[in-house]
Every structure is written in C-alpha cells, then in structure tokens.
Amino acid sequence: AVCNFNPTPCKDPTDKLFTVHGLWPSNNVGGDPESCKIRNHRA
C-alpha cells in the first residue's frame, strides 16, 4: 500500500505508480534501520 499526498487514505498502488519492495528487512520490534544502535552485522 502507498500513501499519496492527496487527501485520500492509503490504498493499493495504481498501475502508473512505481513501488520498490524489499529494501529493508522486516522489523517488528523497533525503529528503521538507520536508527539501529546495535552494530552486529555478521554475514
């Protein structure tokens, strides 16, 4: 779903709207990745 700047609520994207999925991993317990305080990045 996307939010437009129009006074409409969030809705499924139209065919003319470009969306990108999967840039950030799912995070159910905290903030966005740029706000992470733990720096434990193991491959």
Backbone as ProteinMPNN parsed JSONL, in Angstrom:
{"seq_chain_A": "AVCNFNPTPCKDPTDKLFTVHGLWPSNNVGGDPESCKIRNHRA", "coords_chain_A": {"N_chain_A": [[0.843, -1.187, 0.0], [0.364, 2.298, -0.488], [0.841, 5.756, 0.402], [-0.61, 8.668, -0.71], [-0.042, 12.16, -1.479], [-2.387, 13.417, -1.772], [-5.656, 14.13, -0.375], [-6.56, 11.542, 0.136], [-7.022, 8.294, 1.622], [-4.554, 5.751, 2.569], [-3.862, 3.334, 0.057], [-4.007, 0.564, -2.288], [-1.376, 0.516, -4.712], [-1.658, 2.175, -7.881], [-1.582, 1.199, -11.389], [0.149, 2.976, -12.597], [1.975, 3.785, -10.759], [5.18, 3.644, -9.376], [6.661, 1.241, -7.383], [8.881, -0.003, -4.85], [9.957, -2.951, -3.388], [11.183, -4.701, -0.524], [13.559, -3.416, 0.345], [14.352, -2.945, 2.99], [14.803, -5.076, 5.817], [12.197, -6.914, 7.539], [10.977, -5.48, 10.519], [9.783, -5.857, 13.51], [9.982, -4.909, 16.089], [11.188, -2.462, 16.579], [12.785, 0.633, 15.529], [13.469, 2.149, 12.307], [16.072, 0.917, 10.049], [18.158, 2.888, 9.945], [18.13, 3.856, 12.491], [19.171, 1.984, 14.167], [20.964, 0.835, 16.999], [22.597, -1.229, 17.645], [25.478, -2.675, 16.37], [26.016, -5.171, 15.09], [26.842, -6.856, 12.544], [26.84, -9.602, 10.949], [27.72, -11.846, 8.371]], "CA_chain_A": [[0.0, 0.0, 0.0], [1.099, 3.559, -0.538], [0.098, 6.947, 0.809], [-0.452, 9.783, -1.633], [-0.137, 13.473, -0.862], [-3.778, 13.847, -1.891], [-6.395, 13.86, 0.858], [-7.139, 10.205, 0.12], [-6.324, 7.392, 2.554], [-3.629, 4.793, 1.962], [-4.556, 2.369, -0.791], [-3.126, -0.206, -3.16], [-0.85, 1.37, -5.782], [-2.236, 2.055, -9.215], [-0.648, 0.674, -12.382], [1.074, 4.025, -13.018], [2.815, 4.152, -9.627], [6.35, 2.79, -9.236], [6.935, 0.874, -5.995], [10.029, -0.874, -4.631], [9.732, -3.794, -2.223], [12.306, -5.484, -0.028], [14.792, -2.68, 0.613], [14.684, -3.102, 4.4], [14.237, -6.288, 6.412], [11.063, -6.706, 8.435], [11.391, -5.112, 11.869], [8.549, -5.772, 14.282], [10.217, -4.512, 17.473], [11.962, -1.241, 16.752], [12.751, 1.669, 14.515], [14.006, 1.868, 10.984], [17.489, 0.53, 10.096], [19.083, 3.986, 10.226], [18.062, 4.157, 13.918], [19.695, 0.848, 14.933], [22.096, 1.148, 17.863], [23.452, -2.407, 17.69], [26.275, -2.745, 15.145], [26.454, -6.551, 14.934], [26.499, -7.226, 11.174], [27.562, -10.806, 10.543], [27.191, -12.436, 7.138]], "C_chain_A": [[0.882, 1.242, 0.0], [0.218, 4.681, -0.024], [0.408, 8.057, -0.184], [-0.507, 11.091, -0.862], [-1.544, 14.041, -0.968], [-4.512, 13.535, -0.593], [-7.091, 12.499, 0.863], [-6.384, 9.32, 1.107], [-5.334, 6.494, 1.817], [-4.414, 3.754, 1.187], [-3.54, 1.597, -1.613], [-2.636, 0.684, -4.29], [-1.559, 1.133, -7.109], [-1.182, 1.518, -10.172], [0.413, 1.696, -12.783], [2.044, 4.429, -11.913], [3.953, 3.146, -9.488], [6.584, 2.507, -7.76], [8.126, -0.069, -5.943], [9.776, -1.644, -3.347], [11.037, -4.457, -1.806], [13.595, -4.728, 0.205], [15.263, -2.863, 2.046], [14.115, -4.413, 4.904], [13.052, -5.94, 7.303], [11.578, -6.436, 9.839], [10.136, -4.887, 12.686], [8.743, -5.194, 15.676], [10.949, -3.187, 17.635], [11.821, -0.283, 15.599], [13.31, 1.204, 13.188], [15.497, 1.554, 11.077], [18.455, 1.674, 10.378], [19.101, 4.365, 11.696], [18.639, 3.038, 14.774], [20.905, 1.284, 15.75], [23.071, -0.021, 17.94], [24.168, -2.534, 16.348], [26.837, -4.153, 14.952], [26.008, -7.049, 13.568], [27.352, -8.415, 10.759], [26.919, -11.391, 9.306], [26.903, -13.907, 7.33]], "O_chain_A": [[2.027, 1.202, 0.451], [-1.008, 4.567, -0.018], [1.573, 8.343, -0.459], [-0.967, 11.126, 0.28], [-1.859, 15.041, -0.323], [-4.022, 12.741, 0.21], [-8.11, 12.331, 1.533], [-5.216, 9.579, 1.394], [-5.288, 6.483, 0.587], [-5.495, 3.339, 1.604], [-2.357, 1.935, -1.632], [-3.39, 1.523, -4.784], [-1.999, 0.023, -7.407], [-0.013, 1.396, -9.804], [1.478, 1.31, -13.264], [2.858, 5.331, -12.114], [3.72, 1.937, -9.482], [6.693, 3.44, -6.964], [8.358, -0.841, -6.873], [9.419, -1.053, -2.328], [11.893, -4.738, -2.644], [14.654, -5.354, 0.26], [16.468, -2.93, 2.289], [13.043, -4.827, 4.461], [12.923, -4.806, 7.763], [12.512, -7.093, 10.296], [9.493, -3.844, 12.57], [7.76, -5.003, 16.392], [11.301, -2.828, 18.759], [10.886, -0.36, 14.802], [13.585, 0.022, 12.982], [16.131, 1.887, 12.078], [19.49, 1.446, 11.003], [19.979, 5.112, 12.127], [18.6, 3.133, 16.001], [21.767, 2.012, 15.257], [24.243, 0.17, 18.264], [23.524, -2.502, 15.3], [28.028, -4.304, 14.676], [24.917, -7.604, 13.437], [28.468, -8.241, 10.27], [25.693, -11.427, 9.203], [26.452, -14.574, 6.399]]}, "name": "protein", "num_of_chains": 1, "seq": "AVCNFNPTPCKDPTDKLFTVHGLWPSNNVGGDPESCKIRNHRA"}
